[in-house]
């Protein structure tokens, strides 16, 4: 099975953002659950009771998605620029 490939940067960003956001939120949940399971419920209760933590996590994951997309665009431009200079 091939991964979905497209030249549309906006679509790639949305897919990256969805995947990074989903995996990041699940990772935060499991880390909190592991802390709670191993006798540190304070961290779990702090993260669950503070709405600002969710905004911070969302912002960090959004910045990671933007970074991944910008890196892909720069890499694609360098690749195109390199193939153009080889052709001349």
Tab-separated table of C-alpha atoms in Angstrom:
chain	number	residue	atom	x	y	z
A	1	UNK	CA	0.000	0.000	0.000
A	2	UNK	CA	1.373	3.418	-0.956
A	3	UNK	CA	1.078	6.457	1.223
A	4	UNK	CA	-0.990	9.312	-0.162
A	5	UNK	CA	1.287	11.692	-2.067
A	6	UNK	CA	0.281	15.129	-3.247
A	7	UNK	CA	2.010	18.347	-4.292
A	8	UNK	CA	-0.578	20.385	-2.412
A	9	UNK	CA	1.252	21.826	0.600
A	10	UNK	CA	-1.954	22.804	2.388
A	11	UNK	CA	-3.308	19.265	2.193
A	12	UNK	CA	0.010	17.872	3.384
A	13	UNK	CA	0.011	20.326	6.302
A	14	UNK	CA	-3.525	19.359	7.304
A	15	UNK	CA	-2.692	15.650	7.201
A	16	UNK	CA	0.543	16.210	9.156
A	17	UNK	CA	-1.238	18.388	11.694
A	18	UNK	CA	-4.025	15.860	12.202
A	19	UNK	CA	-1.584	13.000	12.702
A	20	UNK	CA	0.754	14.965	14.976
A	21	UNK	CA	-2.154	16.335	17.030
A	22	UNK	CA	-3.766	12.917	17.441
A	23	UNK	CA	-0.530	11.152	18.350
A	24	UNK	CA	0.545	13.996	20.646
A	25	UNK	CA	-2.729	14.089	22.573
A	26	UNK	CA	-2.696	10.295	22.932
A	27	UNK	CA	0.912	10.418	24.116
A	28	UNK	CA	0.018	13.060	26.716
A	29	UNK	CA	-2.896	10.936	27.926
A	30	UNK	CA	-0.756	7.808	28.230
A	31	UNK	CA	2.072	9.665	29.995
A	32	UNK	CA	-0.443	11.050	32.500
A	33	UNK	CA	-1.947	7.600	32.941
A	34	UNK	CA	1.485	6.055	33.502
A	35	UNK	CA	2.332	8.736	36.098
A	36	UNK	CA	-0.971	8.058	37.840
A	37	UNK	CA	-0.509	4.294	37.659
A	38	UNK	CA	2.962	4.445	39.210
A	39	UNK	CA	1.913	6.585	42.161
A	40	UNK	CA	2.174	10.164	40.917
A	41	UNK	CA	-1.469	11.267	40.594
A	42	UNK	CA	-0.547	14.919	41.231
A	43	UNK	CA	0.743	15.354	37.668
A	44	UNK	CA	-2.337	13.653	36.237
A	45	UNK	CA	-4.708	15.834	38.268
A	46	UNK	CA	-2.737	19.000	37.444
A	47	UNK	CA	-2.876	18.362	33.700
A	48	UNK	CA	-6.545	17.329	33.793
A	49	UNK	CA	-7.623	20.315	35.902
A	50	UNK	CA	-5.679	23.059	34.104
A	51	UNK	CA	-7.169	24.086	30.737
A	52	UNK	CA	-4.047	26.101	29.896
A	53	UNK	CA	-2.013	22.887	29.613
A	54	UNK	CA	-4.169	21.727	26.717
A	55	UNK	CA	-3.690	25.059	24.931
A	56	UNK	CA	0.070	24.838	25.398
A	57	UNK	CA	0.172	21.251	24.094
A	58	UNK	CA	-1.967	22.255	21.100
A	59	UNK	CA	0.356	25.193	20.336
A	60	UNK	CA	3.505	23.065	20.609
A	61	UNK	CA	2.031	20.382	18.342
A	62	UNK	CA	0.907	23.062	15.865
A	63	UNK	CA	4.450	24.472	15.772
A	64	UNK	CA	5.844	20.983	15.168
A	65	UNK	CA	3.396	20.476	12.280
A	66	UNK	CA	4.349	23.848	10.803
A	67	UNK	CA	8.034	22.968	11.124
A	68	UNK	CA	7.528	19.629	9.375
A	69	UNK	CA	5.620	21.304	6.545
A	70	UNK	CA	8.167	24.107	6.117
A	71	UNK	CA	10.996	21.554	6.105
A	72	UNK	CA	9.203	19.596	3.376
A	73	UNK	CA	8.673	22.729	1.269
A	74	UNK	CA	12.336	23.803	1.624
A	75	UNK	CA	13.545	20.290	0.800
A	76	UNK	CA	11.305	20.204	-2.279
A	77	UNK	CA	12.599	23.609	-3.444
A	78	UNK	CA	16.226	22.535	-3.008
A	79	UNK	CA	15.511	19.341	-4.918
A	80	UNK	CA	13.914	21.282	-7.788
A	81	UNK	CA	16.714	23.853	-7.784
A	82	UNK	CA	19.313	21.071	-7.869
A	83	UNK	CA	17.627	19.302	-10.782
A	84	UNK	CA	17.384	22.595	-12.710
A	85	UNK	CA	21.109	23.298	-12.280
A	86	UNK	CA	21.954	19.738	-13.398
A	87	UNK	CA	19.879	20.213	-16.554
A	88	UNK	CA	21.835	23.340	-17.615
